N, CA, C and O atoms as a GROMACS GRO file, in nm:
protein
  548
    1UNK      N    1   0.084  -0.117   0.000
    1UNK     CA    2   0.000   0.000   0.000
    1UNK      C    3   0.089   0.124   0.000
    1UNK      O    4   0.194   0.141   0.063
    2UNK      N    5   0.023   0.210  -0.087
    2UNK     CA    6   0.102   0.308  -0.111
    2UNK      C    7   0.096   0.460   0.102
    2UNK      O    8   0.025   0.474   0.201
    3UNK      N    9   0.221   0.520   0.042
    3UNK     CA   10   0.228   0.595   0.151
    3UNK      C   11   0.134   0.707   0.211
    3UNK      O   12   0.124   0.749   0.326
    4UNK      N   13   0.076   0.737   0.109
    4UNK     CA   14  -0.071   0.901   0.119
    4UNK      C   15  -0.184   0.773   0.117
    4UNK      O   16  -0.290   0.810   0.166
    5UNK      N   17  -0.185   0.689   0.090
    5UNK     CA   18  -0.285   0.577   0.064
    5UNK      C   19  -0.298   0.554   0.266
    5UNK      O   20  -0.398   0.588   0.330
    6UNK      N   21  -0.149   0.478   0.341
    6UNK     CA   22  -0.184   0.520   0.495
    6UNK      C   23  -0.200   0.600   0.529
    6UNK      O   24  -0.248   0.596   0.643
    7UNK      N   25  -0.175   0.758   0.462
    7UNK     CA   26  -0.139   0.889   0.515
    7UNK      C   27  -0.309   0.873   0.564
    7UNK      O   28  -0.341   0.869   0.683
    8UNK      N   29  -0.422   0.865   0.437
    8UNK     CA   30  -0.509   0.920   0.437
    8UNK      C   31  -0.579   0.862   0.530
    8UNK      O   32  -0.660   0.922   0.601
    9UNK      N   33  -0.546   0.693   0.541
    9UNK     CA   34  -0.662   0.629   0.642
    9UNK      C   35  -0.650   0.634   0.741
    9UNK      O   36  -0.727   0.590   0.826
   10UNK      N   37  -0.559   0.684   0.757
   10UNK     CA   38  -0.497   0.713   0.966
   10UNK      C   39  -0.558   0.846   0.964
   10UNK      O   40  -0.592   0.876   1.078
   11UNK      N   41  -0.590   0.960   0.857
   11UNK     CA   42  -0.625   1.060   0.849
   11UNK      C   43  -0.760   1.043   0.880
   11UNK      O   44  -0.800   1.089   0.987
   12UNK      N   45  -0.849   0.977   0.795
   12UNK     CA   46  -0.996   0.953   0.824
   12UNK      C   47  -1.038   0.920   0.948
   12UNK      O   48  -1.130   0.981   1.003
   13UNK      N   49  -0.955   0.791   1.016
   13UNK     CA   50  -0.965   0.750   1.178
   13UNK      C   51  -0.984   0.882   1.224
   13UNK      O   52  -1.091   0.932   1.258
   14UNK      N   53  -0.838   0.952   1.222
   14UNK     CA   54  -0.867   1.069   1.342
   14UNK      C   55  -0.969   1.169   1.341
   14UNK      O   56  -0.996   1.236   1.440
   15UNK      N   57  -1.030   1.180   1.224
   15UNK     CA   58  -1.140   1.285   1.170
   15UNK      C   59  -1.251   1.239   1.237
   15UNK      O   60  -1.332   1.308   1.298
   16UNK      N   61  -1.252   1.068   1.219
   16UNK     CA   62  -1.387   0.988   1.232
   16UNK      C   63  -1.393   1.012   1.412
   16UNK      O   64  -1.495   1.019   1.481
   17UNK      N   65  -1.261   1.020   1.455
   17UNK     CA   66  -1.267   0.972   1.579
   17UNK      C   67  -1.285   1.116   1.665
   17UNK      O   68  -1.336   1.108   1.777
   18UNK      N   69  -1.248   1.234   1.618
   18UNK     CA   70  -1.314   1.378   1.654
   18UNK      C   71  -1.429   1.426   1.623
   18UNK      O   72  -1.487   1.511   1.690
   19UNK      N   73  -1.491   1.350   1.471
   19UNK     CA   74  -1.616   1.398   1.492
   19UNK      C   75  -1.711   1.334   1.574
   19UNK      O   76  -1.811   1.400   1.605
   20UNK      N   77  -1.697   1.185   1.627
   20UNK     CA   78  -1.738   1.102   1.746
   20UNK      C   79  -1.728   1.232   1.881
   20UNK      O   80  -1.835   1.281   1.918
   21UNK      N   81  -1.654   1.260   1.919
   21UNK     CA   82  -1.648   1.292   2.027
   21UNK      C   83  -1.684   1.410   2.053
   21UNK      O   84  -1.693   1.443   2.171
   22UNK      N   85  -1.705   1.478   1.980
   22UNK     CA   86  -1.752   1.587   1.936
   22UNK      C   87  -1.891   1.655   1.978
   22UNK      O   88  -1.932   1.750   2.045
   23UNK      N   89  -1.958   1.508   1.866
   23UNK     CA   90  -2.127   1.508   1.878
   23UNK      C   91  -2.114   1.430   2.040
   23UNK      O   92  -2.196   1.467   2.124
   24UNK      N   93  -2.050   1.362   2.066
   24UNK     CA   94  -2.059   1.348   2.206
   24UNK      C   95  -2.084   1.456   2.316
   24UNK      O   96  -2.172   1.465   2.402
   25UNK      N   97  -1.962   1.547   2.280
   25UNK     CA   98  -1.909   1.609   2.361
   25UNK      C   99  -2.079   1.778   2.364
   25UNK      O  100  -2.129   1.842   2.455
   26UNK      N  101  -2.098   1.774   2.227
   26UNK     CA  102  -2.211   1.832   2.263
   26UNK      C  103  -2.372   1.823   2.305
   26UNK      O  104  -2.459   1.899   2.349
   27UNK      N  105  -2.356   1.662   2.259
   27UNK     CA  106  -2.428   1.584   2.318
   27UNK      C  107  -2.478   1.566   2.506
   27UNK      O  108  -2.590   1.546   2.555
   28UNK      N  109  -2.387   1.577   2.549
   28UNK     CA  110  -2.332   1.614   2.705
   28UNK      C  111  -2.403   1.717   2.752
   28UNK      O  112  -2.447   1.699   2.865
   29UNK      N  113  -2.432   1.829   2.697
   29UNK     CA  114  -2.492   1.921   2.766
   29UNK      C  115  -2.654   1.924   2.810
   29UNK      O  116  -2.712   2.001   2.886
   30UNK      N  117  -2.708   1.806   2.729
   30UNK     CA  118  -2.863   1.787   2.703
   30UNK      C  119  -2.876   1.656   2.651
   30UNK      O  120  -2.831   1.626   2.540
   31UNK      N  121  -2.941   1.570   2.731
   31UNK     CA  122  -2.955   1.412   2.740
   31UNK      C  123  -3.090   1.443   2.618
   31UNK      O  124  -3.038   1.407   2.512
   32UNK      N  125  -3.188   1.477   2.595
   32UNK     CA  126  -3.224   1.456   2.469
   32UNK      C  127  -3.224   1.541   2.376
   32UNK      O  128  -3.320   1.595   2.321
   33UNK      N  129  -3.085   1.555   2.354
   33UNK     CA  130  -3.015   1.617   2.214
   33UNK      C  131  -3.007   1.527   2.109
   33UNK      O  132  -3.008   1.568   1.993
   34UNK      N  133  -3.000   1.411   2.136
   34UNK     CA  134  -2.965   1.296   1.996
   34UNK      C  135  -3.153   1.269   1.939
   34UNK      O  136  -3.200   1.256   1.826
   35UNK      N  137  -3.205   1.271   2.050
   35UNK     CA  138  -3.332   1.288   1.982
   35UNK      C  139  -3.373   1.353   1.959
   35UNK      O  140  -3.483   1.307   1.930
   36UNK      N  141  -3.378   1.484   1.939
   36UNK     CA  142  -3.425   1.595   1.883
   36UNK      C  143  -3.372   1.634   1.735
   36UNK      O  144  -3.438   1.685   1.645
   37UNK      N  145  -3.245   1.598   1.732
   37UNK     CA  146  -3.182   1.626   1.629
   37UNK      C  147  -3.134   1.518   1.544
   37UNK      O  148  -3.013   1.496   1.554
   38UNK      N  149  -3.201   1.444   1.462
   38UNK     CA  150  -3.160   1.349   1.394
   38UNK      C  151  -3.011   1.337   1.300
   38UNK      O  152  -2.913   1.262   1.311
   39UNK      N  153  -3.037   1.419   1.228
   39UNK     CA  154  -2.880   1.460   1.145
   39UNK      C  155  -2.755   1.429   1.229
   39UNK      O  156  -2.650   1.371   1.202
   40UNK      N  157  -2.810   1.499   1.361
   40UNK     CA  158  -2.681   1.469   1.441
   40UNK      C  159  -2.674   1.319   1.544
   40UNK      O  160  -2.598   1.303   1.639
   41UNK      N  161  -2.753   1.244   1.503
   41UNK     CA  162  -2.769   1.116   1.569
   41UNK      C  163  -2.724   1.050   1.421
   41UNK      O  164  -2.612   0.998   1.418
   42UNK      N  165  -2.773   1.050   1.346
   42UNK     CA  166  -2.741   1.012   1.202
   42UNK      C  167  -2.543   0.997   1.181
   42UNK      O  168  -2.463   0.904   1.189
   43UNK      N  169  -2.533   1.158   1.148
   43UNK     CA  170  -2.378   1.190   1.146
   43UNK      C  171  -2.306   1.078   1.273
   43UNK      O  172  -2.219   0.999   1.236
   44UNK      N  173  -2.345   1.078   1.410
   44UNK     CA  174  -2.283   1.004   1.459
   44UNK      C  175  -2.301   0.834   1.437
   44UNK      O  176  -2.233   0.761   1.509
   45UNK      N  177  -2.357   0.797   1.376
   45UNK     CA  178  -2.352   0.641   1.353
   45UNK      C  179  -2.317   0.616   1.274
   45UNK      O  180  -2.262   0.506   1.274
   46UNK      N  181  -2.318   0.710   1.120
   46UNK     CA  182  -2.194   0.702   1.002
   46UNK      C  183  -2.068   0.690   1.076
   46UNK      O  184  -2.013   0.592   1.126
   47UNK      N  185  -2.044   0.783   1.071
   47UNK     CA  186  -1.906   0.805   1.174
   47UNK      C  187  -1.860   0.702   1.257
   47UNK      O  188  -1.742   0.669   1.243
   48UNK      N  189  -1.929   0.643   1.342
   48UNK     CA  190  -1.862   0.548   1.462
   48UNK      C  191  -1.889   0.421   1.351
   48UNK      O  192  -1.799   0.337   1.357
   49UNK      N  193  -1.979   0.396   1.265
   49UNK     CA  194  -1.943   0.295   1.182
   49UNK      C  195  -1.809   0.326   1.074
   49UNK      O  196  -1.733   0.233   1.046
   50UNK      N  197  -1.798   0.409   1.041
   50UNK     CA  198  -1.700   0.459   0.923
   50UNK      C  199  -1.556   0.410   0.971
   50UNK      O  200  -1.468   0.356   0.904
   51UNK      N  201  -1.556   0.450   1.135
   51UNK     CA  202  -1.457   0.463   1.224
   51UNK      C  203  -1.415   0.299   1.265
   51UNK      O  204  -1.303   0.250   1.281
   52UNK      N  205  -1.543   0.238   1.276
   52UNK     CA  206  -1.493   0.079   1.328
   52UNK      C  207  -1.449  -0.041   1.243
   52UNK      O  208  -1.394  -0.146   1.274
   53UNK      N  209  -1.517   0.037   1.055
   53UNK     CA  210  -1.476  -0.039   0.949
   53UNK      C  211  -1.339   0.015   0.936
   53UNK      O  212  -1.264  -0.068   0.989
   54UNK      N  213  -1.288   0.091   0.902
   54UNK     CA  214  -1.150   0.112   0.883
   54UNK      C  215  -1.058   0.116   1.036
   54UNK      O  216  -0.943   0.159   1.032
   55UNK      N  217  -1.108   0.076   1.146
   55UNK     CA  218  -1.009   0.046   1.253
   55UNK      C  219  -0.993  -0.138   1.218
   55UNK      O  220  -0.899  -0.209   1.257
   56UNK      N  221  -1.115  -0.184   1.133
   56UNK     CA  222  -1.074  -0.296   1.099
   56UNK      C  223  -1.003  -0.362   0.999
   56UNK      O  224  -0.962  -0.477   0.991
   57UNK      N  225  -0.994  -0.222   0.891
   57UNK     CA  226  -0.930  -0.248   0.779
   57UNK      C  227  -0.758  -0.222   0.794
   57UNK      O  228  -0.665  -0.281   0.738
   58UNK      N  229  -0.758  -0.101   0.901
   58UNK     CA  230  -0.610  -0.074   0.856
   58UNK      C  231  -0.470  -0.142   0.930
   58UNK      O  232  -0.357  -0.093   0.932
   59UNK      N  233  -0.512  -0.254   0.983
   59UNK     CA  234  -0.397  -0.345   1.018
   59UNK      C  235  -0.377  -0.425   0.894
   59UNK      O  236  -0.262  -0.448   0.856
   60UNK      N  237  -0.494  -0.476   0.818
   60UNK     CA  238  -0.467  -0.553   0.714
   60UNK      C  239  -0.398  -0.456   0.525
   60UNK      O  240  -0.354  -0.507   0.422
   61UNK      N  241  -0.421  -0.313   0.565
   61UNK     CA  242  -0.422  -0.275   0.455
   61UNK      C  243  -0.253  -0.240   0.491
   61UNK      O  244  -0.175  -0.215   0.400
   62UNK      N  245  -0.223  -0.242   0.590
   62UNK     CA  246  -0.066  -0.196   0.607
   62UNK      C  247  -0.006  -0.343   0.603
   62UNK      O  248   0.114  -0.335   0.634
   63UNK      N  249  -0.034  -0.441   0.584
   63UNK     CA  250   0.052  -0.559   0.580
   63UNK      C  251   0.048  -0.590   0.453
   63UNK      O  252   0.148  -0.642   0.404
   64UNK      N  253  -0.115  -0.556   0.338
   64UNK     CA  254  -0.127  -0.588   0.224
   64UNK      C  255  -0.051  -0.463   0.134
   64UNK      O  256   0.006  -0.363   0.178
   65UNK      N  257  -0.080  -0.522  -0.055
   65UNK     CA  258   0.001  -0.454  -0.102
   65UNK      C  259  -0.151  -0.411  -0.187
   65UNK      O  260  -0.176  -0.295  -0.220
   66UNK      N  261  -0.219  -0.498  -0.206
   66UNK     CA  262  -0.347  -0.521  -0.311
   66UNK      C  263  -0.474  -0.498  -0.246
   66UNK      O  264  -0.569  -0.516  -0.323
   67UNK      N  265  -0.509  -0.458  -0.113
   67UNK     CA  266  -0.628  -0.430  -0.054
   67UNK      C  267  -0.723  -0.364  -0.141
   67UNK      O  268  -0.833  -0.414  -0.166
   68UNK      N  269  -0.671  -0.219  -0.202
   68UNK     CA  270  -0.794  -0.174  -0.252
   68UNK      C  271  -0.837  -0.187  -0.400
   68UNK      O  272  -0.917  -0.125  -0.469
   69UNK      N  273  -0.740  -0.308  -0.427
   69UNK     CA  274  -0.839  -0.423  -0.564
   69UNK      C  275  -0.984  -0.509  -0.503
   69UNK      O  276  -1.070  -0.565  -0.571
   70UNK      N  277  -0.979  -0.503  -0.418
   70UNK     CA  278  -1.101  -0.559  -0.347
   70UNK      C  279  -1.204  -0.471  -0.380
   70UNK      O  280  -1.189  -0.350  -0.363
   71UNK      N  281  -1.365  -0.544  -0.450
   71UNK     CA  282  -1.442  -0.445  -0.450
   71UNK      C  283  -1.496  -0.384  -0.325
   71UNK      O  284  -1.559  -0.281  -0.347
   72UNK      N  285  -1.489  -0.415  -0.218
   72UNK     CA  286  -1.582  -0.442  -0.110
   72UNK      C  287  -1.527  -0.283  -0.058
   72UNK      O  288  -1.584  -0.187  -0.007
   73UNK      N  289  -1.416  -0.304  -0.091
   73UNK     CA  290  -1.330  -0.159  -0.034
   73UNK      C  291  -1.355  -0.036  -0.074
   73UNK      O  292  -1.356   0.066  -0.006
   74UNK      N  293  -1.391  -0.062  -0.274
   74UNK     CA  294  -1.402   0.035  -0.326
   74UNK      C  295  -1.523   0.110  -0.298
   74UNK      O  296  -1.538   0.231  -0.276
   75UNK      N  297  -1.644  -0.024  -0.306
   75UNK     CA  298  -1.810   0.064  -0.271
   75UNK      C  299  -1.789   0.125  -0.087
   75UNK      O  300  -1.839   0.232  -0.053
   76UNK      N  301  -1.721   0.053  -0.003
   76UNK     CA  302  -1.756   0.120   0.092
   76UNK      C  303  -1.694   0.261   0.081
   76UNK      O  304  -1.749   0.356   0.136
   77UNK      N  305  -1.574   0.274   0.007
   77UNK     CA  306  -1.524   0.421   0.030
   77UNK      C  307  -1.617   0.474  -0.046
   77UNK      O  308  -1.656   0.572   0.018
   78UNK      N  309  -1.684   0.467  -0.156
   78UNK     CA  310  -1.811   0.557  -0.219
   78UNK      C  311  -1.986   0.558  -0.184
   78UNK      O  312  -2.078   0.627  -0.229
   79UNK      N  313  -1.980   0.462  -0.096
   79UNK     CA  314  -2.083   0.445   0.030
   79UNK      C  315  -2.072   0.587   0.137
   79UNK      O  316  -2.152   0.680   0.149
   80UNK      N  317  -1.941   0.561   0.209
   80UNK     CA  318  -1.898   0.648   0.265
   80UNK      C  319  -1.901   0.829   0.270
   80UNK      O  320  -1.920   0.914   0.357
   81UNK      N  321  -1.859   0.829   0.078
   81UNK     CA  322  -1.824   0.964   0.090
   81UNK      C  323  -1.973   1.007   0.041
   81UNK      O  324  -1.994   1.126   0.064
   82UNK      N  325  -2.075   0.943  -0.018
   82UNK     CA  326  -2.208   0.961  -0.027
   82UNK      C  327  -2.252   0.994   0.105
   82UNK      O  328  -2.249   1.113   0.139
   83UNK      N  329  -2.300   0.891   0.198
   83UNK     CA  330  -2.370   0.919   0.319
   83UNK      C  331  -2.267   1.031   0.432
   83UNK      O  332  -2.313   1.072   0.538
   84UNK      N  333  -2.131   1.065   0.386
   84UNK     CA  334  -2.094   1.177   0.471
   84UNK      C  335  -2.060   1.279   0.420
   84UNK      O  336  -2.005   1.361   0.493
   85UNK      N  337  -2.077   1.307   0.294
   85UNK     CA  338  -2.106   1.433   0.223
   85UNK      C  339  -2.265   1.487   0.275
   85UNK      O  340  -2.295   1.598   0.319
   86UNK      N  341  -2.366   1.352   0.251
   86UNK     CA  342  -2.506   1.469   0.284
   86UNK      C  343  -2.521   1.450   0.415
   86UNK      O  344  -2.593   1.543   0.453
   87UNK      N  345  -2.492   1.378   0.513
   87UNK     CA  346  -2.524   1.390   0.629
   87UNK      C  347  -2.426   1.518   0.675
   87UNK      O  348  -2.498   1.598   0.734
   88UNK      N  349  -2.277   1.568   0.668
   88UNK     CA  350  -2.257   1.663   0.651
   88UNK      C  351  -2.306   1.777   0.612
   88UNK      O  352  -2.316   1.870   0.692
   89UNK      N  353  -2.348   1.789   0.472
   89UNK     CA  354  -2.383   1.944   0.467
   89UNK      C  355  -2.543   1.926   0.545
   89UNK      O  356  -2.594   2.035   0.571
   90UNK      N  357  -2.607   1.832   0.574
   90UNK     CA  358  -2.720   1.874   0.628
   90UNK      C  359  -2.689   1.900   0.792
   90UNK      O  360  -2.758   1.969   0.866
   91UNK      N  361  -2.594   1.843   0.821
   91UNK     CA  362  -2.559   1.908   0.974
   91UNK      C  363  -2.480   2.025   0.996
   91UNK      O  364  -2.465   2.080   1.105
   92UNK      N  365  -2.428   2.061   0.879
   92UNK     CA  366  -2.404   2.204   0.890
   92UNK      C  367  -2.519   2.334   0.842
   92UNK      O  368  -2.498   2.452   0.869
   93UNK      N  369  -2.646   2.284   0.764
   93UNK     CA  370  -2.767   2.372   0.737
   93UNK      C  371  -2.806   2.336   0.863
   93UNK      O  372  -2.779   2.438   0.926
   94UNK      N  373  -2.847   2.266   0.933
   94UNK     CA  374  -2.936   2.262   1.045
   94UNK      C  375  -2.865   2.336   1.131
   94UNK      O  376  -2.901   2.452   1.153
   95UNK      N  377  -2.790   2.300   1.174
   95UNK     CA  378  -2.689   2.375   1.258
   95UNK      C  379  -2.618   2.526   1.218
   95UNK      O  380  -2.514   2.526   1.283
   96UNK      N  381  -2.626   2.639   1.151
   96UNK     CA  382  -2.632   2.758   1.070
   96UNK      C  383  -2.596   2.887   1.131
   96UNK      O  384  -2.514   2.977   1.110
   97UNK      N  385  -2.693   2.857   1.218
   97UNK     CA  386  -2.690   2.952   1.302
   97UNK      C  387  -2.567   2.979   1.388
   97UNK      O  388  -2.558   3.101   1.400
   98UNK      N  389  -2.484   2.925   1.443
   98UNK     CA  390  -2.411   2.884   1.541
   98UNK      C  391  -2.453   2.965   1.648
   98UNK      O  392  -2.369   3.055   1.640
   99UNK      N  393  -2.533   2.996   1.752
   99UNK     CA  394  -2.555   3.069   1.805
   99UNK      C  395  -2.538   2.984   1.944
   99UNK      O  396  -2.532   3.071   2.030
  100UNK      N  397  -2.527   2.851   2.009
  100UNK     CA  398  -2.486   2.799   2.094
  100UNK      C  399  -2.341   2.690   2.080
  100UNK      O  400  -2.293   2.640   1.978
  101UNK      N  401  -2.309   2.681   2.182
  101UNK     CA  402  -2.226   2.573   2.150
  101UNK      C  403  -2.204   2.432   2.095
  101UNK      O  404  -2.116   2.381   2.025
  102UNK      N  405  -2.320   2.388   2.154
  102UNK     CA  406  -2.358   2.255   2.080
  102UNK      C  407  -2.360   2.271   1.924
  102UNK      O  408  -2.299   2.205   1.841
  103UNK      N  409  -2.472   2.407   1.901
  103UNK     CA  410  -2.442   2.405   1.724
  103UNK      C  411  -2.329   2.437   1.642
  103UNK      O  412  -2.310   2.421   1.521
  104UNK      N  413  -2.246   2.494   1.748
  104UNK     CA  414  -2.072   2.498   1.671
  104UNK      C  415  -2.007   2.382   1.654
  104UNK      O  416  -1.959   2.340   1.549
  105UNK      N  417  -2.004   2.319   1.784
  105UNK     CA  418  -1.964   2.206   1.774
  105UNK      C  419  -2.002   2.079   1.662
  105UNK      O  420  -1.918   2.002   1.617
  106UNK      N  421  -2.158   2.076   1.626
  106UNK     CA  422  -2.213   1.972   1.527
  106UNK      C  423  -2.154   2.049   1.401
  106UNK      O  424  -2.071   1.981   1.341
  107UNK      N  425  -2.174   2.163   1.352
  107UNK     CA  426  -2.125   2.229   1.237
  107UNK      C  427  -1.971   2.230   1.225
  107UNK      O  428  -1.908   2.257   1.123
  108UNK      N  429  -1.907   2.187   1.383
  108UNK     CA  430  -1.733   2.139   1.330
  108UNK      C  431  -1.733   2.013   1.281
  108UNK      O  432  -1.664   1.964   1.192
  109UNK      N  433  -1.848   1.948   1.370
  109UNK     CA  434  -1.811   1.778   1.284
  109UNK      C  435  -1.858   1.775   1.146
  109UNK      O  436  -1.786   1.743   1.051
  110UNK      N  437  -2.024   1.822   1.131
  110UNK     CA  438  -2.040   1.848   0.933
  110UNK      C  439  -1.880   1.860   0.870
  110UNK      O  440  -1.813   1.776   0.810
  111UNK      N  441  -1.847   1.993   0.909
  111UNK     CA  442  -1.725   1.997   0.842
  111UNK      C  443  -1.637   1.916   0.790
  111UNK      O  444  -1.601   1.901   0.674
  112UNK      N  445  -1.598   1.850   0.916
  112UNK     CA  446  -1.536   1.743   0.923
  112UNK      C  447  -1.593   1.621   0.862
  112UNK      O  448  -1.526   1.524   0.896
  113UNK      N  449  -1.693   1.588   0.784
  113UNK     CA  450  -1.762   1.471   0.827
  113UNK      C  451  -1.731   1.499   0.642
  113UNK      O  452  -1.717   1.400   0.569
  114UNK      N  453  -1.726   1.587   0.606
  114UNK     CA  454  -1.698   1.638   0.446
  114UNK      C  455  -1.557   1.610   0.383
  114UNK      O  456  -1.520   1.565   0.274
  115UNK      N  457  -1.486   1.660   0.511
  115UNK     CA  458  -1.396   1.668   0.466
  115UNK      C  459  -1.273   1.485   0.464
  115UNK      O  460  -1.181   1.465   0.385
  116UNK      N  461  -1.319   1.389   0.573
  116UNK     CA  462  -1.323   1.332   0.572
  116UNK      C  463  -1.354   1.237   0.456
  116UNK      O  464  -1.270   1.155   0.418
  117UNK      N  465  -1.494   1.250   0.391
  117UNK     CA  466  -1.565   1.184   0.297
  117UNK      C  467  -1.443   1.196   0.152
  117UNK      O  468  -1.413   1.112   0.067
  118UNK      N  469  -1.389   1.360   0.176
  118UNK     CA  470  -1.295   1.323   0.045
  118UNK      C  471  -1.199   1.241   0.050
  118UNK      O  472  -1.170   1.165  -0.043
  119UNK      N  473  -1.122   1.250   0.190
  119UNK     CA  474  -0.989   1.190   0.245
  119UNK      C  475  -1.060   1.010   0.180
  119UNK      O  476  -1.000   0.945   0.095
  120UNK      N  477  -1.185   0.967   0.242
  120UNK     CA  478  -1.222   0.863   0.174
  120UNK      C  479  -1.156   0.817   0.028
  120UNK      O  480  -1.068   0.736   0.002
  121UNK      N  481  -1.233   0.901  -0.053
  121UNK     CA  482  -1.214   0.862  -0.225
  121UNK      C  483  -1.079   0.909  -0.246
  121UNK      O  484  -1.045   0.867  -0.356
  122UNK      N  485  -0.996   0.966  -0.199
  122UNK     CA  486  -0.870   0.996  -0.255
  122UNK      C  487  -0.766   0.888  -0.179
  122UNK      O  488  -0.648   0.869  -0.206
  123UNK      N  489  -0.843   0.829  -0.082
  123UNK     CA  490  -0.754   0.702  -0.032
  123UNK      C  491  -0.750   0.558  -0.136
  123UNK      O  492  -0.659   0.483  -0.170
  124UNK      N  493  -0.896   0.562  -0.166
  124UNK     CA  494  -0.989   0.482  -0.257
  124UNK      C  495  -0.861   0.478  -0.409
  124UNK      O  496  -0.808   0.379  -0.459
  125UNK      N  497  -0.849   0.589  -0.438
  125UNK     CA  498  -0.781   0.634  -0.599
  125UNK      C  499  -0.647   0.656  -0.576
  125UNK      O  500  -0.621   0.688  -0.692
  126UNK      N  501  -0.564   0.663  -0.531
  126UNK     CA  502  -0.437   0.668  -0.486
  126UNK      C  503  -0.389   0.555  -0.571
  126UNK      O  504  -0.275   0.598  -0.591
  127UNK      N  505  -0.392   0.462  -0.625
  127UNK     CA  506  -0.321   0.367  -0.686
  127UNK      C  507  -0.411   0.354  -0.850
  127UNK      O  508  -0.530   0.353  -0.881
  128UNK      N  509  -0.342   0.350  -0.891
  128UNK     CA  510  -0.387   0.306  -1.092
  128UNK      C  511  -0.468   0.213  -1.115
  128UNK      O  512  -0.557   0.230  -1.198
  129UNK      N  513  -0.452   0.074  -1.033
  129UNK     CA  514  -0.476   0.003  -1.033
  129UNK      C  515  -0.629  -0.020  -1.008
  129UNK      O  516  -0.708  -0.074  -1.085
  130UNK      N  517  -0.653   0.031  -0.883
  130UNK     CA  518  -0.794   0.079  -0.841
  130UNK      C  519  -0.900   0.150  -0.958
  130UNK      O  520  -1.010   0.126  -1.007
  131UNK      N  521  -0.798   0.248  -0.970
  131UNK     CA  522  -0.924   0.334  -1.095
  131UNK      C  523  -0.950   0.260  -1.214
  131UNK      O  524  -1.046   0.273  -1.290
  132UNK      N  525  -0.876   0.198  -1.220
  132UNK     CA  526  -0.884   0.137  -1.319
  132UNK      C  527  -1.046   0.007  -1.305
  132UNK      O  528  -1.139  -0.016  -1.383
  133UNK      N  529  -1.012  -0.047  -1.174
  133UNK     CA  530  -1.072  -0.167  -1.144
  133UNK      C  531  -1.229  -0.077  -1.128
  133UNK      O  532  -1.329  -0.127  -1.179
  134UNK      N  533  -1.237   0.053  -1.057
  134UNK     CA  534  -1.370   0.094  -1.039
  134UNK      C  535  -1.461   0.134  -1.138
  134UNK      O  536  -1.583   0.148  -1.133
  135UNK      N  537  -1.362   0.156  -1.248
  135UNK     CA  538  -1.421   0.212  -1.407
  135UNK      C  539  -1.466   0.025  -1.453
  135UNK      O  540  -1.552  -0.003  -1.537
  136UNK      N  541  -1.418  -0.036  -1.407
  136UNK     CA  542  -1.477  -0.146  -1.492
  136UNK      C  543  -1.575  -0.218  -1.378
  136UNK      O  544  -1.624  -0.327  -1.408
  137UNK      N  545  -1.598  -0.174  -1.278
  137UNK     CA  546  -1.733  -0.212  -1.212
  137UNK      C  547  -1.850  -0.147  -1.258
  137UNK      O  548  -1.959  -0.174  -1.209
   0.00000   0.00000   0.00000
């Protein structure tokens, strides 16, 4: 596996793993905040799933050379940057205002939850080989 190829997935972990704590952390101030606000109950279960598939992938993708010839790899990274692109920008429209903390905080993880989603597909395409393999799926 190429080197920006680990750069990126150790990159996504830590994104995945701040925007977790995040919605936690504003979560904290008001026990029914996750129900009131779906997007941000949403954003967090992408996320802590996003976060537990690639804490499972990246022992094997640093020992392999060919991981992301696997299709399984390719749809989840475009699974991924789908469901955290719109769960993103919709937790940053809902959240708009920033006028409390909690809504700064969910509108840092949107952010994040975007920016992440690219770190996804550019982990995904990092090798020839891949683009190649996803153009012929």
């Amino acid at each position: 596996m190429h080197f920006c190829s680990k750069f990126l997935m150790t990159f996504q972990l830590v994104c995945c793993l701040v925007i977790v704590c995040l919605i936690l952390h504003a979560g904290s101030y008001d026990r029914t905040y996750f129900g009131v606000a779906p997007t941000t109950m949403c954003l967090l279960l992408i996320s802590a799933s996003h976060l537990f598939l690639n804490s499972i992938i990246l022992p094997v993708a640093y020992k392999s050379e060919r991981i992301y010839e696997t299709p399984l790899i390719c749809f989840q990274s475009v699974i991924f940057f789908i469901l955290l692109n719109i769960i993103g920008v919709l937790a940053i429209v809902k959240n708009r205002n920033f006028e409390s903390l909690e809504e700064k905080e969910i509108g840092i993880a949107g952010a994040l939850a975007i920016l992440t989603a690219f770190a996804s597909t550019m982990k995904c395409c990092t090798s020839y080989e891949v683009c190649k393999n996803m153009r012929s799926l």
